[in-house]
């Protein structure tokens, strides 16, 4: 009986030991499971902070750039053809006044607003970005663009007032040449030297992903911007700057596409790179517009020097092949 009791106690201790081991193993599994769930929950908590407003941020970027693509061209083509000096506000012609009072704030709001959406310093998402150099370049290029627009606006206000007040004949030739240089060449050079590299910086720095609808809106917006900028580059005597800036955009977009593909195992990213679509479309239409102008007009001569924009547009709207018949 004593032997049987000893055997029973030994077997009971073995069972208890095994049960304790199984409990310890299950406890370890529970701890590891809790750790994984904690990590997953932290990711789930972090992800909404990063992504919850990205959809609306991208819509805001598109709306801002729609304003930039619509307001300056509409003001120019509606008001600028009437260059009679009687249409003025104080000492400024009507278009010069609107250029300073409407176009300048429009550019400022759209450029710096897009910068804040791409590089959200005042947002909780700012910690996700490591590209401080890109952020600095974005601010610098936006400021250069605004500086160029200021030079252009002042030069245009003085030069056009002199032209249409018939003061040009009384101005020294070198003084009028300086005014024209400040207006058309230096102003436009600074604007387009900054604008397309700025698009390239936004493409590199953005984390915004979009939908098919947003991609379609970006294409339409790129077409509008490219058409207007192609004429503006030529009017400012800066087609070479436009080609160089567009090439910069292409190189950056190819680089980002290759980088994203390598990170995703050779597959194209599922999300639409809407900012890149906007930049590539605008650049492509810019190139096509300037080349088409060269084909129809025969040179990159400024539209204002060959009859004005209305005359040039009427010639551009005639397909070149039809002129052969």
mmCIF file of C-alpha atoms in Angstrom:
data_model
loop_
_atom_site.group_PDB
_atom_site.id
_atom_site.type_symbol
_atom_site.label_atom_id
_atom_site.label_comp_id
_atom_site.label_asym_id
_atom_site.label_seq_id
_atom_site.Cartn_x
_atom_site.Cartn_y
_atom_site.Cartn_z
ATOM 1 C CA UNK A 1 0.000 0.000 0.000
ATOM 2 C CA UNK A 2 2.829 2.308 0.833
ATOM 3 C CA UNK A 3 4.502 1.522 -2.480
ATOM 4 C CA UNK A 4 1.253 2.121 -4.332
ATOM 5 C CA UNK A 5 0.804 5.433 -2.552
ATOM 6 C CA UNK A 6 4.326 6.494 -3.406
ATOM 7 C CA UNK A 7 3.816 5.599 -7.062
ATOM 8 C CA UNK A 8 0.564 7.549 -7.078
ATOM 9 C CA UNK A 9 2.176 10.632 -5.544
ATOM 10 C CA UNK A 10 5.050 10.472 -8.020
ATOM 11 C CA UNK A 11 2.652 10.243 -10.962
ATOM 12 C CA UNK A 12 0.609 13.093 -9.552
ATOM 13 C CA UNK A 13 3.737 15.250 -9.237
ATOM 14 C CA UNK A 14 4.671 14.431 -12.869
ATOM 15 C CA UNK A 15 1.202 15.382 -14.053
ATOM 16 C CA UNK A 16 1.363 18.605 -12.035
ATOM 17 C CA UNK A 17 4.791 19.364 -13.440
ATOM 18 C CA UNK A 18 3.598 18.775 -16.983
ATOM 19 C CA UNK A 19 0.544 20.886 -16.292
ATOM 20 C CA UNK A 20 2.762 23.639 -14.902
ATOM 21 C CA UNK A 21 4.998 23.483 -17.970
ATOM 22 C CA UNK A 22 1.976 23.676 -20.254
ATOM 23 C CA UNK A 23 0.680 26.600 -18.231
ATOM 24 C CA UNK A 24 4.043 28.353 -18.479
ATOM 25 C CA UNK A 25 4.149 27.756 -22.236
ATOM 26 C CA UNK A 26 0.604 29.029 -22.646
ATOM 27 C CA UNK A 27 1.503 32.028 -20.524
ATOM 28 C CA UNK A 28 4.488 32.769 -22.760
ATOM 29 C CA UNK A 29 2.272 32.437 -25.822
ATOM 30 C CA UNK A 30 -0.257 34.786 -24.270
ATOM 31 C CA UNK A 31 2.478 37.297 -23.483
ATOM 32 C CA UNK A 32 3.864 37.128 -27.029
ATOM 33 C CA UNK A 33 0.349 37.370 -28.445
ATOM 34 C CA UNK A 34 -0.327 40.409 -26.280
ATOM 35 C CA UNK A 35 2.945 41.974 -27.465
ATOM 36 C CA UNK A 36 2.014 41.401 -31.091
ATOM 37 C CA UNK A 37 -1.468 42.743 -30.537
ATOM 38 C CA UNK A 38 0.027 45.773 -28.784
ATOM 39 C CA UNK A 39 2.323 46.407 -31.740
ATOM 40 C CA UNK A 40 -0.537 45.910 -34.176
ATOM 41 C CA UNK A 41 -2.774 48.203 -32.150
ATOM 42 C CA UNK A 42 -0.032 50.826 -32.088
ATOM 43 C CA UNK A 43 0.221 50.533 -35.848
ATOM 44 C CA UNK A 44 -3.536 50.810 -36.125
ATOM 45 C CA UNK A 45 -3.428 53.847 -33.879
ATOM 46 C CA UNK A 46 -0.599 55.412 -35.879
ATOM 47 C CA UNK A 47 -2.071 54.685 -39.291
ATOM 48 C CA UNK A 48 -5.253 56.787 -38.945
ATOM 49 C CA UNK A 49 -3.184 59.709 -37.661
ATOM 50 C CA UNK A 50 -1.151 59.514 -40.850
ATOM 51 C CA UNK A 51 -3.830 58.636 -43.376
ATOM 52 C CA UNK A 52 -7.124 59.975 -42.082
ATOM 53 C CA UNK A 53 -6.874 63.375 -43.821
ATOM 54 C CA UNK A 54 -4.656 62.459 -46.787
ATOM 55 C CA UNK A 55 -7.621 62.039 -49.131
ATOM 56 C CA UNK A 56 -8.902 65.525 -48.329
ATOM 57 C CA UNK A 57 -5.403 66.974 -48.358
ATOM 58 C CA UNK A 58 -5.004 65.798 -51.944
ATOM 59 C CA UNK A 59 -8.324 67.340 -52.934
ATOM 60 C CA UNK A 60 -7.120 70.572 -51.346
ATOM 61 C CA UNK A 61 -3.919 70.404 -53.417
ATOM 62 C CA UNK A 62 -5.943 69.931 -56.596
ATOM 63 C CA UNK A 63 -8.381 72.748 -55.770
ATOM 64 C CA UNK A 64 -5.510 75.144 -55.020
ATOM 65 C CA UNK A 65 -3.821 74.346 -58.301
ATOM 66 C CA UNK A 66 -7.116 74.632 -60.182
ATOM 67 C CA UNK A 67 -7.350 78.203 -58.880
ATOM 68 C CA UNK A 68 -3.809 78.832 -60.070
ATOM 69 C CA UNK A 69 -4.603 77.307 -63.463
ATOM 70 C CA UNK A 70 -7.821 79.279 -63.985
ATOM 71 C CA UNK A 71 -7.602 82.733 -62.410
ATOM 72 C CA UNK A 72 -4.414 84.173 -64.058
ATOM 73 C CA UNK A 73 -5.285 82.959 -67.594
ATOM 74 C CA UNK A 74 -8.877 84.196 -67.340
ATOM 75 C CA UNK A 75 -7.794 87.597 -66.090
ATOM 76 C CA UNK A 76 -5.221 87.867 -68.856
ATOM 77 C CA UNK A 77 -7.427 86.843 -71.772
ATOM 78 C CA UNK A 78 -10.465 88.809 -70.547
ATOM 79 C CA UNK A 79 -8.828 92.061 -69.407
ATOM 80 C CA UNK A 80 -5.456 92.303 -71.148
ATOM 81 C CA UNK A 81 -6.712 92.572 -74.782
ATOM 82 C CA UNK A 82 -8.312 95.913 -73.849
ATOM 83 C CA UNK A 83 -5.120 97.906 -73.378
ATOM 84 C CA UNK A 84 -6.694 101.302 -73.666
ATOM 85 C CA UNK A 85 -5.104 103.538 -71.079
ATOM 86 C CA UNK A 86 -8.504 104.861 -69.988
ATOM 87 C CA UNK A 87 -9.171 101.536 -68.224
ATOM 88 C CA UNK A 88 -7.031 102.213 -65.193
ATOM 89 C CA UNK A 89 -7.062 102.342 -61.422
ATOM 90 C CA UNK A 90 -5.044 105.277 -60.207
ATOM 91 C CA UNK A 91 -1.729 105.152 -62.078
ATOM 92 C CA UNK A 92 -2.134 101.458 -62.965
ATOM 93 C CA UNK A 93 -3.852 99.941 -65.949
ATOM 94 C CA UNK A 94 -6.738 97.671 -65.016
ATOM 95 C CA UNK A 95 -4.839 94.465 -65.801
ATOM 96 C CA UNK A 96 -1.740 95.627 -63.917
ATOM 97 C CA UNK A 97 -3.909 96.410 -60.903
ATOM 98 C CA UNK A 98 -5.587 92.982 -61.044
ATOM 99 C CA UNK A 99 -2.219 91.312 -61.555
ATOM 100 C CA UNK A 100 -0.987 92.783 -58.289
ATOM 101 C CA UNK A 101 -4.264 92.522 -56.354
ATOM 102 C CA UNK A 102 -5.550 89.123 -57.575
ATOM 103 C CA UNK A 103 -2.859 87.106 -59.331
ATOM 104 C CA UNK A 104 -0.138 87.693 -56.738
ATOM 105 C CA UNK A 105 -2.284 86.529 -53.774
ATOM 106 C CA UNK A 106 -3.523 83.595 -55.875
ATOM 107 C CA UNK A 107 0.029 82.440 -56.547
ATOM 108 C CA UNK A 108 1.007 82.965 -52.922
ATOM 109 C CA UNK A 109 -1.944 80.994 -51.524
ATOM 110 C CA UNK A 110 -1.620 78.135 -54.003
ATOM 111 C CA UNK A 111 2.162 77.710 -53.771
ATOM 112 C CA UNK A 112 2.555 78.032 -50.017
ATOM 113 C CA UNK A 113 -0.722 76.191 -49.374
ATOM 114 C CA UNK A 114 0.434 73.257 -51.492
ATOM 115 C CA UNK A 115 3.772 73.346 -49.689
ATOM 116 C CA UNK A 116 2.042 73.000 -46.306
ATOM 117 C CA UNK A 117 -0.052 70.085 -47.589
ATOM 118 C CA UNK A 118 2.938 68.265 -49.046
ATOM 119 C CA UNK A 119 5.200 69.038 -46.064
ATOM 120 C CA UNK A 120 2.728 69.368 -43.142
ATOM 121 C CA UNK A 121 4.910 70.996 -40.475
ATOM 122 C CA UNK A 122 1.926 72.014 -38.352
ATOM 123 C CA UNK A 123 0.326 68.590 -38.626
ATOM 124 C CA UNK A 124 0.873 65.441 -36.594
ATOM 125 C CA UNK A 125 2.011 63.824 -39.859
ATOM 126 C CA UNK A 126 5.119 65.966 -39.999
ATOM 127 C CA UNK A 127 7.071 63.403 -37.973
ATOM 128 C CA UNK A 128 6.646 60.960 -40.873
ATOM 129 C CA UNK A 129 8.856 63.074 -43.137
ATOM 130 C CA UNK A 130 12.621 62.978 -43.166
ATOM 131 C CA UNK A 131 13.166 65.164 -46.228
ATOM 132 C CA UNK A 132 13.981 68.456 -44.534
ATOM 133 C CA UNK A 133 16.138 69.438 -47.510
ATOM 134 C CA UNK A 134 13.172 68.937 -49.841
ATOM 135 C CA UNK A 135 11.047 71.081 -47.539
ATOM 136 C CA UNK A 136 13.639 73.848 -47.654
ATOM 137 C CA UNK A 137 13.908 73.615 -51.448
ATOM 138 C CA UNK A 138 10.129 73.840 -51.763
ATOM 139 C CA UNK A 139 10.005 77.034 -49.712
ATOM 140 C CA UNK A 140 12.997 78.490 -51.552
ATOM 141 C CA UNK A 141 11.601 77.788 -55.034
ATOM 142 C CA UNK A 142 8.139 79.087 -54.108
ATOM 143 C CA UNK A 143 9.768 82.291 -52.870
ATOM 144 C CA UNK A 144 11.818 82.627 -56.075
ATOM 145 C CA UNK A 145 8.611 82.242 -58.094
ATOM 146 C CA UNK A 146 6.900 84.982 -56.079
ATOM 147 C CA UNK A 147 9.963 87.209 -56.448
ATOM 148 C CA UNK A 148 9.888 86.688 -60.217
ATOM 149 C CA UNK A 149 6.191 87.508 -60.362
ATOM 150 C CA UNK A 150 6.804 90.720 -58.405
ATOM 151 C CA UNK A 151 9.550 91.756 -60.851
ATOM 152 C CA UNK A 152 7.300 90.914 -63.804
ATOM 153 C CA UNK A 153 4.266 92.739 -62.367
ATOM 154 C CA UNK A 154 6.157 95.950 -61.676
ATOM 155 C CA UNK A 155 7.985 95.903 -65.014
ATOM 156 C CA UNK A 156 4.736 95.207 -66.878
ATOM 157 C CA UNK A 157 2.905 98.011 -65.053
ATOM 158 C CA UNK A 158 5.571 100.591 -65.932
ATOM 159 C CA UNK A 159 6.276 99.333 -69.457
ATOM 160 C CA UNK A 160 2.690 98.946 -70.605
ATOM 161 C CA UNK A 161 1.740 102.336 -69.154
ATOM 162 C CA UNK A 162 4.594 103.929 -71.107
ATOM 163 C CA UNK A 163 3.629 102.089 -74.295
ATOM 164 C CA UNK A 164 -0.043 102.916 -74.275
ATOM 165 C CA UNK A 165 0.388 106.461 -73.022
ATOM 166 C CA UNK A 166 2.700 107.061 -76.003
ATOM 167 C CA UNK A 167 5.560 107.969 -73.677
ATOM 168 C CA UNK A 168 7.832 105.419 -75.345
ATOM 169 C CA UNK A 169 8.998 107.887 -77.972
ATOM 170 C CA UNK A 170 10.220 110.194 -75.226
ATOM 171 C CA UNK A 171 12.019 107.495 -73.235
ATOM 172 C CA UNK A 172 15.718 106.784 -73.760
ATOM 173 C CA UNK A 173 16.161 103.564 -75.700
ATOM 174 C CA UNK A 174 18.273 101.900 -73.044
ATOM 175 C CA UNK A 175 15.755 102.809 -70.311
ATOM 176 C CA UNK A 176 12.878 101.256 -72.232
ATOM 177 C CA UNK A 177 15.021 98.193 -72.945
ATOM 178 C CA UNK A 178 15.679 97.869 -69.206
ATOM 179 C CA UNK A 179 11.948 98.044 -68.418
ATOM 180 C CA UNK A 180 11.205 95.402 -71.054
ATOM 181 C CA UNK A 181 14.002 93.196 -69.720
ATOM 182 C CA UNK A 182 12.664 93.396 -66.165
ATOM 183 C CA UNK A 183 9.125 92.652 -67.322
ATOM 184 C CA UNK A 184 9.430 89.883 -69.874
ATOM 185 C CA UNK A 185 12.863 88.323 -69.478
ATOM 186 C CA UNK A 186 13.970 88.548 -65.849
ATOM 187 C CA UNK A 187 10.495 88.153 -64.348
ATOM 188 C CA UNK A 188 9.494 85.155 -66.478
ATOM 189 C CA UNK A 189 12.960 83.629 -66.169
ATOM 190 C CA UNK A 190 12.722 83.601 -62.371
ATOM 191 C CA UNK A 191 9.153 82.296 -62.420
ATOM 192 C CA UNK A 192 9.755 79.345 -64.724
ATOM 193 C CA UNK A 193 13.206 78.597 -63.357
ATOM 194 C CA UNK A 194 11.420 77.959 -60.062
ATOM 195 C CA UNK A 195 8.028 76.500 -61.048
ATOM 196 C CA UNK A 196 8.899 73.187 -62.703
ATOM 197 C CA UNK A 197 11.717 72.312 -60.272
ATOM 198 C CA UNK A 198 9.156 73.097 -57.548
ATOM 199 C CA UNK A 199 6.814 70.510 -59.083
ATOM 200 C CA UNK A 200 9.699 68.034 -59.078
ATOM 201 C CA UNK A 201 10.354 68.692 -55.370
ATOM 202 C CA UNK A 202 6.667 68.119 -54.584
ATOM 203 C CA UNK A 203 6.753 64.828 -56.470
ATOM 204 C CA UNK A 204 9.747 63.682 -54.423
ATOM 205 C CA UNK A 205 8.406 64.883 -51.086
ATOM 206 C CA UNK A 206 4.722 63.980 -51.228
ATOM 207 C CA UNK A 207 3.213 61.000 -49.437
ATOM 208 C CA UNK A 208 -0.271 61.775 -50.752
ATOM 209 C CA UNK A 209 -1.974 58.936 -52.620
ATOM 210 C CA UNK A 210 -5.127 59.416 -54.647
ATOM 211 C CA UNK A 211 -8.021 57.771 -56.440
ATOM 212 C CA UNK A 212 -8.806 57.398 -60.141
ATOM 213 C CA UNK A 213 -11.086 60.419 -60.029
ATOM 214 C CA UNK A 214 -8.325 62.545 -58.518
ATOM 215 C CA UNK A 215 -5.913 61.264 -61.159
ATOM 216 C CA UNK A 216 -8.347 62.350 -63.913
ATOM 217 C CA UNK A 217 -8.692 65.790 -62.319
ATOM 218 C CA UNK A 218 -4.892 66.038 -62.183
ATOM 219 C CA UNK A 219 -4.670 65.270 -65.911
ATOM 220 C CA UNK A 220 -7.166 68.016 -66.795
ATOM 221 C CA UNK A 221 -5.391 70.441 -64.517
ATOM 222 C CA UNK A 222 -2.029 69.557 -66.059
ATOM 223 C CA UNK A 223 -3.403 70.258 -69.536
ATOM 224 C CA UNK A 224 -4.624 73.715 -68.459
ATOM 225 C CA UNK A 225 -1.352 74.615 -66.782
ATOM 226 C CA UNK A 226 0.778 73.315 -69.623
ATOM 227 C CA UNK A 227 -1.108 75.268 -72.304
ATOM 228 C CA UNK A 228 -0.938 78.574 -70.445
ATOM 229 C CA UNK A 229 2.688 78.106 -69.408
ATOM 230 C CA UNK A 230 3.772 77.259 -72.936
ATOM 231 C CA UNK A 231 2.574 80.674 -74.142
ATOM 232 C CA UNK A 232 3.933 82.401 -71.031
ATOM 233 C CA UNK A 233 7.385 80.836 -71.506
ATOM 234 C CA UNK A 234 7.519 82.004 -75.111
ATOM 235 C CA UNK A 235 6.230 85.481 -74.266
ATOM 236 C CA UNK A 236 8.928 85.753 -71.614
ATOM 237 C CA UNK A 237 11.652 84.610 -73.999
ATOM 238 C CA UNK A 238 12.276 81.549 -71.817
ATOM 239 C CA UNK A 239 11.467 78.425 -73.885
ATOM 240 C CA UNK A 240 14.869 76.951 -72.991
ATOM 241 C CA UNK A 241 14.046 77.375 -69.294
ATOM 242 C CA UNK A 242 10.732 75.594 -69.844
ATOM 243 C CA UNK A 243 12.425 72.671 -71.590
ATOM 244 C CA UNK A 244 15.090 72.397 -68.863
ATOM 245 C CA UNK A 245 12.547 72.553 -66.028
ATOM 246 C CA UNK A 246 10.343 69.971 -67.734
ATOM 247 C CA UNK A 247 13.302 67.648 -68.175
ATOM 248 C CA UNK A 248 13.947 67.944 -64.435
ATOM 249 C CA UNK A 249 10.345 66.877 -63.760
ATOM 250 C CA UNK A 250 10.680 63.851 -66.056
ATOM 251 C CA UNK A 251 13.903 62.689 -64.409
ATOM 252 C CA UNK A 252 12.447 63.007 -60.912
ATOM 253 C CA UNK A 253 9.276 61.123 -61.856
ATOM 254 C CA UNK A 254 11.308 58.286 -63.432
ATOM 255 C CA UNK A 255 13.491 58.124 -60.324
ATOM 256 C CA UNK A 256 10.496 57.951 -57.987
ATOM 257 C CA UNK A 257 8.751 55.352 -60.144
ATOM 258 C CA UNK A 258 11.836 53.104 -60.125
ATOM 259 C CA UNK A 259 12.264 53.576 -56.368
ATOM 260 C CA UNK A 260 8.649 52.690 -55.613
ATOM 261 C CA UNK A 261 8.776 49.667 -57.934
ATOM 262 C CA UNK A 262 11.897 48.313 -56.236
ATOM 263 C CA UNK A 263 10.307 48.727 -52.813
ATOM 264 C CA UNK A 264 7.232 46.801 -53.907
ATOM 265 C CA UNK A 265 9.023 43.856 -55.445
ATOM 266 C CA UNK A 266 8.950 45.085 -59.012
ATOM 267 C CA UNK A 267 5.199 45.773 -59.060
ATOM 268 C CA UNK A 268 3.748 49.141 -59.823
ATOM 269 C CA UNK A 269 2.245 50.873 -56.777
ATOM 270 C CA UNK A 270 -1.485 50.428 -56.390
ATOM 271 C CA UNK A 271 -2.062 54.018 -55.299
ATOM 272 C CA UNK A 272 -2.198 56.729 -57.919
ATOM 273 C CA UNK A 273 0.700 59.147 -57.653
ATOM 274 C CA UNK A 274 -1.561 62.113 -58.371
ATOM 275 C CA UNK A 275 1.046 64.842 -57.840
ATOM 276 C CA UNK A 276 3.371 63.054 -60.279
ATOM 277 C CA UNK A 277 0.517 62.748 -62.799
ATOM 278 C CA UNK A 278 -0.119 66.484 -62.507
ATOM 279 C CA UNK A 279 3.570 67.292 -62.990
ATOM 280 C CA UNK A 280 4.098 64.945 -65.952
ATOM 281 C CA UNK A 281 0.907 66.064 -67.728
ATOM 282 C CA UNK A 282 1.749 69.741 -67.282
ATOM 283 C CA UNK A 283 5.298 69.184 -68.532
ATOM 284 C CA UNK A 284 4.210 67.116 -71.538
ATOM 285 C CA UNK A 285 1.625 69.704 -72.615
ATOM 286 C CA UNK A 286 4.235 72.445 -72.081
ATOM 287 C CA UNK A 287 6.649 70.682 -74.442
ATOM 288 C CA UNK A 288 3.969 69.952 -77.031
ATOM 289 C CA UNK A 289 2.615 73.508 -76.854
ATOM 290 C CA UNK A 290 6.013 75.132 -77.399
ATOM 291 C CA UNK A 291 6.915 72.743 -80.231
ATOM 292 C CA UNK A 292 3.530 73.311 -81.869
ATOM 293 C CA UNK A 293 4.050 77.074 -81.598
ATOM 294 C CA UNK A 294 7.455 76.702 -83.263
ATOM 295 C CA UNK A 295 5.922 74.591 -86.035
ATOM 296 C CA UNK A 296 3.074 77.015 -86.794
ATOM 297 C CA UNK A 297 4.747 80.397 -86.217
ATOM 298 C CA UNK A 298 8.169 79.362 -87.454
ATOM 299 C CA UNK A 299 10.076 80.712 -84.445
ATOM 300 C CA UNK A 300 9.785 81.403 -80.734
ATOM 301 C CA UNK A 301 9.086 85.080 -81.346
ATOM 302 C CA UNK A 302 6.995 86.662 -78.604
ATOM 303 C CA UNK A 303 3.238 86.738 -79.281
ATOM 304 C CA UNK A 304 3.053 90.425 -78.312
ATOM 305 C CA UNK A 305 5.580 91.223 -81.055
ATOM 306 C CA UNK A 306 3.607 89.558 -83.865
ATOM 307 C CA UNK A 307 0.099 90.895 -83.395
ATOM 308 C CA UNK A 308 -0.797 89.917 -79.850
ATOM 309 C CA UNK A 309 -2.250 86.801 -78.298
ATOM 310 C CA UNK A 310 -5.557 86.902 -80.175
ATOM 311 C CA UNK A 311 -3.793 86.934 -83.527
ATOM 312 C CA UNK A 312 -1.396 84.191 -82.475
ATOM 313 C CA UNK A 313 -4.170 82.007 -81.066
ATOM 314 C CA UNK A 314 -6.149 82.281 -84.306
ATOM 315 C CA UNK A 315 -3.080 81.047 -86.173
ATOM 316 C CA UNK A 316 -2.402 78.270 -83.679
ATOM 317 C CA UNK A 317 -5.964 76.983 -83.937
ATOM 318 C CA UNK A 318 -5.478 76.353 -87.656
ATOM 319 C CA UNK A 319 -3.974 72.900 -88.102
ATOM 320 C CA UNK A 320 -0.620 73.317 -89.914
ATOM 321 C CA UNK A 321 -1.326 70.658 -92.540
ATOM 322 C CA UNK A 322 -4.437 72.543 -93.691
ATOM 323 C CA UNK A 323 -2.270 75.514 -94.677
ATOM 324 C CA UNK A 324 -0.629 73.399 -97.354
ATOM 325 C CA UNK A 325 -3.872 73.077 -99.321
#
